[in-house]
Short mmCIF file of C-alpha atoms in Angstrom, two decimals:
data_model
loop_
_atom_site.label_atom_id
_atom_site.label_comp_id
_atom_site.label_asym_id
_atom_site.label_seq_id
_atom_site.Cartn_x
_atom_site.Cartn_y
_atom_site.Cartn_z
CA UNK A 1241 -196.63 -55.56 98.51
CA UNK A 1242 -199.89 -57.20 99.68
CA UNK A 1243 -203.03 -58.35 98.37
CA UNK A 1244 -204.84 -55.29 98.82
CA UNK A 1245 -202.62 -53.35 96.71
CA UNK A 1246 -202.19 -55.92 93.71
CA UNK A 1247 -204.05 -55.11 90.57
CA UNK A 1248 -208.27 -56.10 90.24
CA UNK A 1249 -209.49 -56.89 87.29
CA UNK A 1250 -212.68 -58.44 88.28
CA UNK A 1251 -214.39 -59.13 91.71
CA UNK A 1252 -216.42 -62.00 91.62
CA UNK A 1253 -219.15 -62.45 93.84
CA UNK A 1254 -218.58 -64.15 97.57
CA UNK A 1255 -220.68 -67.50 95.72
CA UNK A 1256 -218.41 -67.69 93.17
CA UNK A 1257 -215.02 -67.69 95.28
CA UNK A 1258 -216.98 -70.35 97.33
CA UNK A 1259 -217.84 -72.55 94.64
CA UNK A 1260 -214.00 -72.68 93.63
CA UNK A 1261 -212.81 -72.96 96.83
CA UNK A 1262 -215.37 -75.70 97.54
CA UNK A 1263 -214.21 -77.69 94.09
CA UNK A 1264 -210.38 -77.27 95.49
CA UNK A 1265 -211.01 -78.44 98.58
CA UNK A 1266 -213.60 -81.24 97.20
CA UNK A 1267 -211.08 -82.49 94.32
CA UNK A 1268 -207.38 -82.39 96.76
CA UNK A 1269 -209.55 -84.91 99.75
CA UNK A 1270 -210.35 -87.02 96.49
CA UNK A 1271 -206.80 -87.10 95.23
CA UNK A 1272 -208.57 -86.16 92.17
CA UNK A 1273 -207.27 -83.83 89.35
CA UNK A 1274 -208.67 -80.86 87.16
CA UNK A 1275 -208.13 -80.28 83.63
CA UNK A 1276 -209.16 -76.33 84.27
CA UNK A 1277 -209.92 -74.10 86.41
CA UNK A 1278 -212.87 -74.49 88.60
CA UNK A 1279 -214.37 -71.09 87.71
CA UNK A 1280 -213.15 -67.52 86.73
CA UNK A 1281 -209.68 -67.49 86.35
CA UNK A 1282 -208.20 -65.06 89.12
CA UNK A 1283 -205.95 -62.36 87.89
CA UNK A 1284 -205.46 -60.48 90.67
CA UNK A 1285 -203.89 -61.40 94.41
CA UNK A 1286 -206.85 -59.76 96.13
CA UNK A 1287 -209.18 -62.46 94.30
CA UNK A 1288 -206.79 -65.43 94.93
CA UNK A 1289 -206.46 -65.36 98.51
CA UNK A 1290 -209.91 -64.48 98.92
CA UNK A 1291 -210.55 -68.24 96.95
CA UNK A 1292 -207.50 -69.27 99.65
CA UNK A 1293 -209.07 -68.08 102.44
CA UNK A 1294 -212.78 -69.78 102.26
CA UNK A 1295 -210.60 -73.24 101.20
CA UNK A 1296 -208.60 -72.98 104.86
CA UNK A 1297 -212.16 -72.46 106.37
CA UNK A 1298 -213.09 -75.92 104.46
CA UNK A 1299 -210.09 -77.74 105.37
CA UNK A 1300 -210.22 -80.29 108.03
CA UNK A 1301 -207.14 -79.82 109.39
CA UNK A 1302 -205.07 -76.70 111.08
CA UNK A 1303 -202.28 -74.53 109.48
CA UNK A 1304 -198.52 -75.54 110.35
CA UNK A 1305 -196.71 -73.24 108.47
CA UNK A 1306 -196.70 -71.28 105.58
CA UNK A 1307 -194.74 -71.44 102.06
CA UNK A 1308 -193.63 -68.17 100.23
CA UNK A 1309 -193.15 -67.82 96.53
CA UNK A 1310 -191.20 -65.74 94.26
CA UNK A 1311 -193.63 -63.93 92.02
CA UNK A 1312 -191.31 -63.75 88.32
CA UNK A 1313 -189.44 -59.86 88.45
CA UNK A 1314 -191.48 -59.41 84.70
CA UNK A 1315 -195.34 -59.55 86.33
CA UNK A 1316 -194.19 -58.01 89.97
CA UNK A 1317 -195.81 -54.52 88.70
CA UNK A 1318 -198.49 -56.12 87.65
CA UNK A 1319 -199.30 -58.36 91.00
CA UNK A 1320 -197.95 -55.35 92.95
CA UNK A 1321 -195.78 -57.77 95.23
CA UNK A 1322 -192.57 -60.28 94.70
CA UNK A 1323 -194.25 -63.03 96.49
CA UNK A 1324 -197.33 -65.10 97.47
CA UNK A 1325 -198.14 -67.65 100.09
CA UNK A 1326 -200.14 -70.74 100.43
CA UNK A 1327 -201.02 -72.66 103.89
CA UNK A 1328 -198.99 -75.92 104.86
CA UNK A 1329 -201.33 -77.85 107.11
CA UNK A 1330 -199.50 -79.26 110.17
CA UNK A 1331 -200.55 -83.19 108.92
CA UNK A 1332 -198.53 -83.11 105.92
CA UNK A 1333 -195.16 -81.38 108.00
CA UNK A 1334 -192.68 -83.84 108.32
CA UNK A 1335 -190.03 -83.34 110.99
CA UNK A 1336 -187.51 -85.81 109.64
CA UNK A 1337 -184.92 -87.43 111.91
CA UNK A 1338 -182.92 -89.06 108.93
CA UNK A 1339 -184.06 -92.51 110.30
CA UNK A 1340 -185.92 -93.64 107.13
CA UNK A 1341 -186.85 -92.61 103.69
CA UNK A 1342 -190.12 -90.85 103.99
CA UNK A 1343 -193.00 -91.38 101.33
CA UNK A 1344 -194.22 -88.04 100.30
CA UNK A 1345 -197.69 -88.04 98.35
CA UNK A 1346 -198.68 -85.82 94.94
CA UNK A 1347 -201.74 -85.03 93.24
CA UNK A 1348 -200.81 -87.99 90.16
CA UNK A 1349 -202.83 -87.21 87.70
CA UNK A 1350 -202.57 -83.17 88.46
CA UNK A 1351 -199.46 -81.35 88.74
CA UNK A 1352 -196.60 -82.73 90.69
CA UNK A 1353 -193.19 -81.26 91.76
CA UNK A 1354 -190.67 -80.94 94.58
CA UNK A 1355 -188.64 -77.86 95.71
CA UNK A 1356 -185.42 -77.19 97.69
CA UNK A 1357 -186.38 -75.07 100.49
CA UNK A 1358 -184.40 -73.00 103.62
CA UNK A 1359 -186.77 -73.46 106.32
CA UNK A 1360 -187.52 -70.34 109.06
CA UNK A 1361 -189.14 -71.71 112.42
CA UNK A 1362 -190.86 -68.49 114.11
CA UNK A 1363 -189.66 -67.57 117.58
CA UNK A 1364 -192.52 -65.45 118.57
CA UNK A 1365 -196.58 -65.44 118.17
CA UNK A 1366 -196.82 -62.13 115.84
CA UNK A 1367 -198.51 -59.30 117.51
CA UNK A 1368 -202.86 -59.74 116.51
CA UNK A 1369 -202.54 -55.96 116.31
CA UNK A 1370 -199.47 -55.90 114.20
CA UNK A 1371 -199.75 -55.30 110.41
CA UNK A 1372 -196.47 -53.87 109.36
CA UNK A 1373 -193.23 -55.18 110.21
CA UNK A 1374 -189.88 -54.37 109.45
CA UNK A 1375 -186.81 -56.34 108.12
CA UNK A 1376 -184.81 -55.78 111.13
CA UNK A 1377 -187.71 -56.69 113.29
CA UNK A 1378 -188.69 -59.50 110.78
CA UNK A 1379 -184.98 -61.08 111.32
CA UNK A 1380 -186.02 -61.11 115.49
CA UNK A 1381 -188.54 -63.57 114.33
CA UNK A 1382 -186.37 -65.99 113.21
CA UNK A 1383 -185.92 -68.86 115.70
CA UNK A 1384 -183.82 -70.74 113.24
CA UNK A 1385 -182.73 -71.59 109.79
CA UNK A 1386 -183.75 -75.26 109.06
CA UNK A 1387 -182.93 -77.58 105.37
CA UNK A 1388 -186.29 -78.33 103.77
CA UNK A 1389 -187.82 -80.16 101.05
CA UNK A 1390 -191.43 -79.19 99.50
CA UNK A 1391 -193.84 -80.65 97.45
CA UNK A 1392 -195.62 -78.36 95.36
CA UNK A 1393 -198.54 -80.19 94.12
CA UNK A 1394 -202.23 -79.12 93.04
CA UNK A 1395 -205.25 -81.37 91.09
CA UNK A 1396 -204.96 -78.52 88.58
CA UNK A 1397 -202.82 -79.45 85.68
CA UNK A 1398 -199.88 -77.25 85.07
CA UNK A 1399 -201.08 -75.02 87.82
CA UNK A 1400 -197.66 -73.42 87.64
CA UNK A 1401 -197.83 -71.90 84.03
CA UNK A 1402 -201.35 -70.75 84.95
CA UNK A 1403 -199.71 -67.73 87.13
CA UNK A 1404 -198.95 -66.56 90.47
CA UNK A 1405 -202.93 -65.67 91.04
CA UNK A 1406 -204.21 -69.04 90.13
CA UNK A 1407 -200.95 -70.75 91.88
CA UNK A 1408 -201.98 -68.64 94.87
CA UNK A 1409 -205.51 -69.84 94.93
CA UNK A 1410 -205.01 -73.50 95.58
CA UNK A 1411 -203.02 -73.02 98.52
CA UNK A 1412 -200.00 -71.72 96.46
CA UNK A 1413 -199.68 -75.09 95.07
CA UNK A 1414 -198.82 -77.07 98.42
CA UNK A 1415 -199.16 -80.67 99.35
CA UNK A 1416 -196.36 -80.86 102.02
CA UNK A 1417 -192.70 -80.27 103.50
CA UNK A 1418 -189.99 -82.23 105.04
CA UNK A 1419 -188.28 -79.94 107.43
CA UNK A 1420 -184.56 -81.56 108.53
CA UNK A 1421 -181.79 -80.52 110.47
CA UNK A 1422 -181.01 -76.96 111.83
CA UNK A 1423 -178.10 -74.89 110.05
CA UNK A 1424 -175.72 -73.58 113.26
CA UNK A 1425 -174.70 -70.08 112.81
CA UNK A 1426 -176.58 -69.58 109.73
CA UNK A 1427 -176.59 -65.48 109.88
CA UNK A 1428 -172.74 -65.00 110.24
CA UNK A 1429 -172.09 -66.79 107.04
CA UNK A 1430 -171.57 -65.70 103.78
CA UNK A 1431 -175.17 -66.60 101.98
CA UNK A 1432 -173.36 -67.94 98.70
CA UNK A 1433 -172.36 -70.61 101.51
CA UNK A 1434 -176.13 -71.94 101.67
CA UNK A 1435 -176.31 -73.76 98.62
CA UNK A 1436 -178.62 -76.66 97.85
CA UNK A 1437 -179.23 -79.02 95.15
CA UNK A 1438 -181.66 -81.66 93.83
CA UNK A 1439 -181.37 -84.88 92.17
CA UNK A 1440 -184.24 -86.76 90.74
CA UNK A 1441 -183.45 -90.56 90.37
CA UNK A 1442 -179.78 -89.76 91.26
CA UNK A 1443 -179.82 -87.23 88.35
CA UNK A 1444 -179.21 -83.52 88.89
CA UNK A 1445 -181.89 -81.34 87.96
CA UNK A 1446 -180.68 -78.07 89.48
CA UNK A 1447 -178.27 -76.52 91.98
CA UNK A 1448 -178.68 -72.92 93.76
CA UNK A 1449 -178.87 -71.53 97.06
CA UNK A 1450 -180.29 -69.00 99.39
CA UNK A 1451 -178.50 -66.44 97.77
CA UNK A 1452 -180.83 -66.88 95.45
CA UNK A 1453 -183.74 -65.20 96.69
CA UNK A 1454 -184.45 -61.99 95.99
CA UNK A 1455 -183.52 -60.22 99.67
CA UNK A 1456 -182.96 -63.51 101.24
CA UNK A 1457 -185.14 -65.58 103.58
CA UNK A 1458 -186.04 -62.24 106.01
CA UNK A 1459 -187.62 -60.79 103.38
CA UNK A 1460 -189.82 -63.89 102.89
CA UNK A 1461 -190.09 -63.77 106.67
CA UNK A 1462 -191.27 -59.86 106.50
CA UNK A 1463 -193.66 -60.25 103.43
CA UNK A 1464 -195.68 -63.05 105.21
CA UNK A 1465 -195.70 -61.31 108.72
CA UNK A 1466 -197.36 -58.44 106.69
CA UNK A 1467 -199.51 -60.45 104.56
CA UNK A 1468 -200.92 -63.04 107.27
CA UNK A 1469 -201.21 -60.22 109.99
CA UNK A 1470 -203.56 -58.27 107.50
CA UNK A 1471 -205.60 -61.36 106.79
CA UNK A 1472 -206.33 -62.10 110.06
CA UNK A 1473 -203.83 -64.96 110.36
CA UNK A 1474 -200.78 -63.80 112.32
CA UNK A 1475 -197.91 -66.27 112.44
CA UNK A 1476 -197.39 -68.28 115.65
CA UNK A 1477 -194.32 -69.40 117.52
CA UNK A 1478 -193.32 -72.84 116.29
CA UNK A 1479 -194.68 -72.28 112.44
CA UNK A 1480 -192.04 -73.49 109.80
CA UNK A 1481 -191.82 -71.19 106.48
CA UNK A 1482 -190.67 -72.48 103.40
CA UNK A 1483 -188.77 -69.38 102.15
CA UNK A 1484 -188.88 -69.88 98.15
CA UNK A 1485 -187.72 -72.77 95.76
CA UNK A 1486 -183.68 -72.16 95.14
CA UNK A 1487 -182.64 -74.72 92.77
CA UNK A 1488 -186.13 -74.75 90.49
CA UNK A 1489 -189.11 -76.01 90.52
CA UNK A 1490 -188.89 -79.67 89.34
CA UNK A 1491 -191.73 -82.14 88.05
CA UNK A 1492 -191.88 -85.60 89.54
CA UNK A 1493 -193.71 -88.64 89.31
CA UNK A 1494 -195.05 -91.67 91.62
CA UNK A 1495 -192.07 -93.80 92.23
CA UNK A 1496 -189.35 -91.23 91.56
CA UNK A 1497 -186.43 -90.92 94.49
CA UNK A 1498 -185.62 -87.60 95.41
CA UNK A 1499 -182.81 -86.17 96.96
CA UNK A 1500 -180.91 -83.18 98.15
CA UNK A 1501 -178.43 -82.22 99.55
CA UNK A 1502 -177.14 -78.89 101.20
CA UNK A 1503 -174.31 -76.98 101.55
CA UNK A 1504 -170.78 -77.87 100.13
CA UNK A 1505 -171.16 -81.57 99.38
CA UNK A 1506 -174.34 -81.99 101.96
CA UNK A 1507 -172.18 -80.60 105.05
CA UNK A 1508 -176.05 -78.95 106.21
CA UNK A 1509 -177.45 -82.07 105.69
CA UNK A 1510 -179.35 -84.18 103.14
CA UNK A 1511 -183.30 -84.92 102.62
CA UNK A 1512 -184.48 -87.48 100.58
CA UNK A 1513 -188.11 -88.89 99.96
CA UNK A 1514 -189.73 -91.09 97.50
CA UNK A 1515 -193.09 -89.96 95.84
CA UNK A 1516 -195.98 -91.76 95.69
CA UNK A 1517 -199.71 -91.12 94.34
CA UNK A 1518 -201.81 -89.50 96.68
CA UNK A 1519 -205.01 -91.46 98.34
CA UNK A 1520 -208.41 -90.14 98.80
CA UNK A 1521 -208.40 -88.94 102.34
#
């Protein structure tokens, strides 16, 4: 269930891993694009997280949270896990108060999509030496559940079509997260009422909810607590966790308007943003 347990088909050198990570970081900072993967394509999660770890070291901002993505059931056995993860950097997390419609950047010449998410806020610092978490222990680490809108964007063209290891290697294909209001009493509700929808330019492109997350939001937290600890990056109080897309992965372009209502008729809140082209940092 971890990077170490995923199938390893190749073991690129430290220099190769560093070069791949440097190319991703350099291209992200320049808001550029990549038509091809910048090195040997990783086929296992262990290699993907080696690339990601090095890119995290190179990135100029600190981690403020994580995104969790579902690995398709058809290839779970191949990768030895049901989920993957990527960092969300603090300067790309927007705690939205609803007062305006924020502009969210994407890599216009790479891959750009949005995802409706249920976002967990972590209650306490995870112990540095704890690397195994039960479902009950993981649920106790949840301070609150909020609604969220993830910007899934990478300089790599068609990143989502290149497999889970490629996605994981480039920060899990994340470029930002809007965090909305908390959902009171979410643990006591029927999971089927935790619904979501995505509109792009007022056209409904997807519907779903937390009920579509295999194992629920708690399983995503359990997975991440374990993985992050094994990588020497234990979760900290206040970290936000985007627990997985609930309406699909929806391609977007600069200039488009995204709207995501949560709950019946938006009863749990609604998030909106305009998509803009990212500029160089």
